[in-house]
Amino acid sequence: MEVSIMTRSEFDDIRAHIDAEADHPGDLLRVARSLLNDLEDARMREATLRAYYLRLLTAARATVAAEAAGYPEPLTFLTDELAKRGQLPTSEDEVNRILADAHTAAALLACLEENPFGATPMNTGGARARRCAGTSRSLPR
């Protein structure tokens, strides 16, 4: 199954297409069907991600509780969950990369918490312009 995530520029393209082709109901129906399919796919991805998150959160909480209770191997819950997803590190290089990623993620999250909307004096929309440079979806003509 191919995963299709619509970008903001694609939504803008669809709006422009609807405005320009409002007198062609067949085109509008195809656009509407495409949007409904994308929404359904997004709903399914969100449900799957929520289930993964819940399993990981449950394993993490059980790990902390097991440590607090003095269990001999408290990491078992978390290790088992990560192993099910193929997420256990398999080499020293991977361990180092994961630790570096964790430090970077912590730093990025700290920045986001300080400035949740990314509004800085230097932010003039350049990132949006780069992100919307291309589209992957073609609209009916």
Short mmCIF file of C-alpha atoms in Angstrom, two decimals:
data_model
loop_
_atom_site.label_atom_id
_atom_site.label_comp_id
_atom_site.label_asym_id
_atom_site.label_seq_id
_atom_site.Cartn_x
_atom_site.Cartn_y
_atom_site.Cartn_z
CA MET A 1 0.00 0.00 0.00
CA GLU A 2 1.45 3.35 -1.03
CA VAL A 3 1.24 6.02 1.67
CA SER A 4 0.27 9.44 0.38
CA ILE A 5 0.62 12.45 2.65
CA MET A 6 -0.65 15.67 1.20
CA THR A 7 1.47 18.74 1.72
CA ARG A 8 0.14 22.21 2.33
CA SER A 9 1.11 23.20 -1.22
CA GLU A 10 -0.96 20.32 -2.59
CA PHE A 11 -3.98 21.58 -0.67
CA ASP A 12 -3.28 25.06 -2.07
CA ASP A 13 -3.09 23.57 -5.58
CA ILE A 14 -6.44 21.82 -5.06
CA ARG A 15 -8.04 25.05 -3.84
CA ALA A 16 -6.72 26.88 -6.90
CA HIS A 17 -7.98 24.08 -9.17
CA ILE A 18 -11.43 24.19 -7.60
CA ASP A 19 -11.55 27.96 -8.03
CA ALA A 20 -10.43 27.74 -11.67
CA GLU A 21 -12.55 24.72 -12.65
CA ALA A 22 -15.70 25.21 -10.58
CA ASP A 23 -17.87 24.57 -13.65
CA HIS A 24 -16.51 21.02 -14.22
CA PRO A 25 -18.28 18.78 -11.68
CA GLY A 26 -16.48 15.62 -12.83
CA ASP A 27 -13.09 17.10 -11.96
CA LEU A 28 -14.37 18.28 -8.60
CA LEU A 29 -15.74 14.81 -7.83
CA ARG A 30 -12.34 13.25 -8.59
CA VAL A 31 -10.64 15.79 -6.31
CA ALA A 32 -13.22 15.12 -3.56
CA ARG A 33 -12.71 11.34 -3.84
CA SER A 34 -8.96 11.78 -3.68
CA LEU A 35 -9.27 13.94 -0.57
CA LEU A 36 -11.59 11.45 1.10
CA ASN A 37 -9.13 8.63 0.38
CA ASP A 38 -6.29 10.70 1.84
CA LEU A 39 -8.35 11.49 4.94
CA GLU A 40 -9.18 7.81 5.47
CA ASP A 41 -5.51 6.86 5.05
CA ALA A 42 -4.50 9.56 7.55
CA ARG A 43 -7.11 8.31 10.02
CA MET A 44 -5.77 4.76 9.76
CA ARG A 45 -2.15 5.92 10.16
CA GLU A 46 -3.13 7.96 13.23
CA ALA A 47 -4.94 4.98 14.79
CA THR A 48 -1.91 2.76 14.18
CA LEU A 49 0.50 5.32 15.62
CA ARG A 50 -1.73 5.78 18.68
CA ALA A 51 -1.72 2.02 19.27
CA TYR A 52 2.10 1.88 18.95
CA TYR A 53 2.43 4.85 21.30
CA LEU A 54 0.13 3.27 23.87
CA ARG A 55 2.08 -0.01 23.79
CA LEU A 56 5.39 1.82 24.17
CA LEU A 57 4.07 4.06 26.95
CA THR A 58 2.67 1.04 28.79
CA ALA A 59 6.02 -0.76 28.49
CA ALA A 60 7.92 2.32 29.69
CA ARG A 61 5.63 2.75 32.70
CA ALA A 62 5.88 -0.95 33.54
CA THR A 63 9.68 -0.69 33.34
CA VAL A 64 9.75 2.23 35.78
CA ALA A 65 7.29 0.46 38.10
CA ALA A 66 9.34 -2.76 37.97
CA GLU A 67 12.47 -0.83 38.89
CA ALA A 68 10.65 0.90 41.77
CA ALA A 69 9.40 -2.49 42.99
CA GLY A 70 12.91 -3.92 42.88
CA TYR A 71 12.35 -6.46 40.12
CA PRO A 72 15.60 -8.17 39.11
CA GLU A 73 15.29 -7.21 35.39
CA PRO A 74 13.06 -4.14 35.11
CA LEU A 75 13.95 -3.44 31.46
CA THR A 76 12.21 -6.63 30.31
CA PHE A 77 8.93 -4.86 29.48
CA LEU A 78 10.59 -2.19 27.37
CA THR A 79 13.08 -4.54 25.75
CA ASP A 80 10.31 -6.91 24.70
CA GLU A 81 8.25 -4.11 23.15
CA LEU A 82 11.25 -2.71 21.25
CA ALA A 83 12.22 -6.20 20.07
CA LYS A 84 8.71 -6.75 18.64
CA ARG A 85 9.25 -3.66 16.46
CA GLY A 86 12.84 -4.49 15.50
CA GLN A 87 14.07 -1.41 17.36
CA LEU A 88 16.78 -2.88 19.59
CA PRO A 89 20.30 -1.71 18.75
CA THR A 90 22.41 -4.46 17.20
CA SER A 91 25.90 -2.92 17.25
CA GLU A 92 28.02 -0.45 19.17
CA ASP A 93 27.79 2.00 16.25
CA GLU A 94 24.01 1.83 16.39
CA VAL A 95 24.06 2.35 20.17
CA ASN A 96 26.18 5.48 19.70
CA ARG A 97 23.93 6.77 16.90
CA ILE A 98 20.80 6.21 19.00
CA LEU A 99 22.34 8.04 21.97
CA ALA A 100 23.39 10.94 19.72
CA ASP A 101 19.88 11.07 18.22
CA ALA A 102 18.38 11.12 21.72
CA HIS A 103 20.59 14.06 22.76
CA THR A 104 19.71 15.94 19.55
CA ALA A 105 15.99 15.24 19.99
CA ALA A 106 16.12 16.46 23.60
CA ALA A 107 17.80 19.69 22.49
CA LEU A 108 15.25 20.22 19.70
CA LEU A 109 12.34 19.59 22.05
CA ALA A 110 13.78 22.08 24.54
CA CYS A 111 13.92 24.69 21.75
CA LEU A 112 10.34 23.93 20.75
CA GLU A 113 9.16 24.28 24.33
CA GLU A 114 10.83 27.69 24.56
CA ASN A 115 9.36 28.83 21.24
CA PRO A 116 6.46 26.52 20.30
CA PHE A 117 5.44 28.27 17.09
CA GLY A 118 8.91 28.86 15.69
CA ALA A 119 8.36 32.63 15.52
CA THR A 120 11.75 34.29 15.52
CA PRO A 121 12.75 37.65 14.09
CA MET A 122 14.66 35.84 11.31
CA ASN A 123 11.77 33.51 10.37
CA THR A 124 10.32 35.06 7.22
CA GLY A 125 8.70 31.99 5.74
CA GLY A 126 11.75 30.65 3.90
CA ALA A 127 11.20 27.12 5.20
CA ARG A 128 7.63 27.08 3.87
CA ALA A 129 8.80 28.26 0.47
CA ARG A 130 11.37 25.46 0.28
CA ARG A 131 8.92 22.84 1.54
CA CYS A 132 6.31 23.77 -1.06
CA ALA A 133 8.66 23.91 -4.02
CA GLY A 134 7.26 20.81 -5.67
CA THR A 135 4.16 18.67 -5.74
CA SER A 136 3.69 14.97 -6.13
CA ARG A 137 0.02 14.94 -7.01
CA SER A 138 -1.32 15.95 -10.40
CA LEU A 139 -4.74 17.50 -10.66
CA PRO A 140 -7.22 16.54 -13.37
CA ARG A 141 -7.23 18.88 -16.37
#
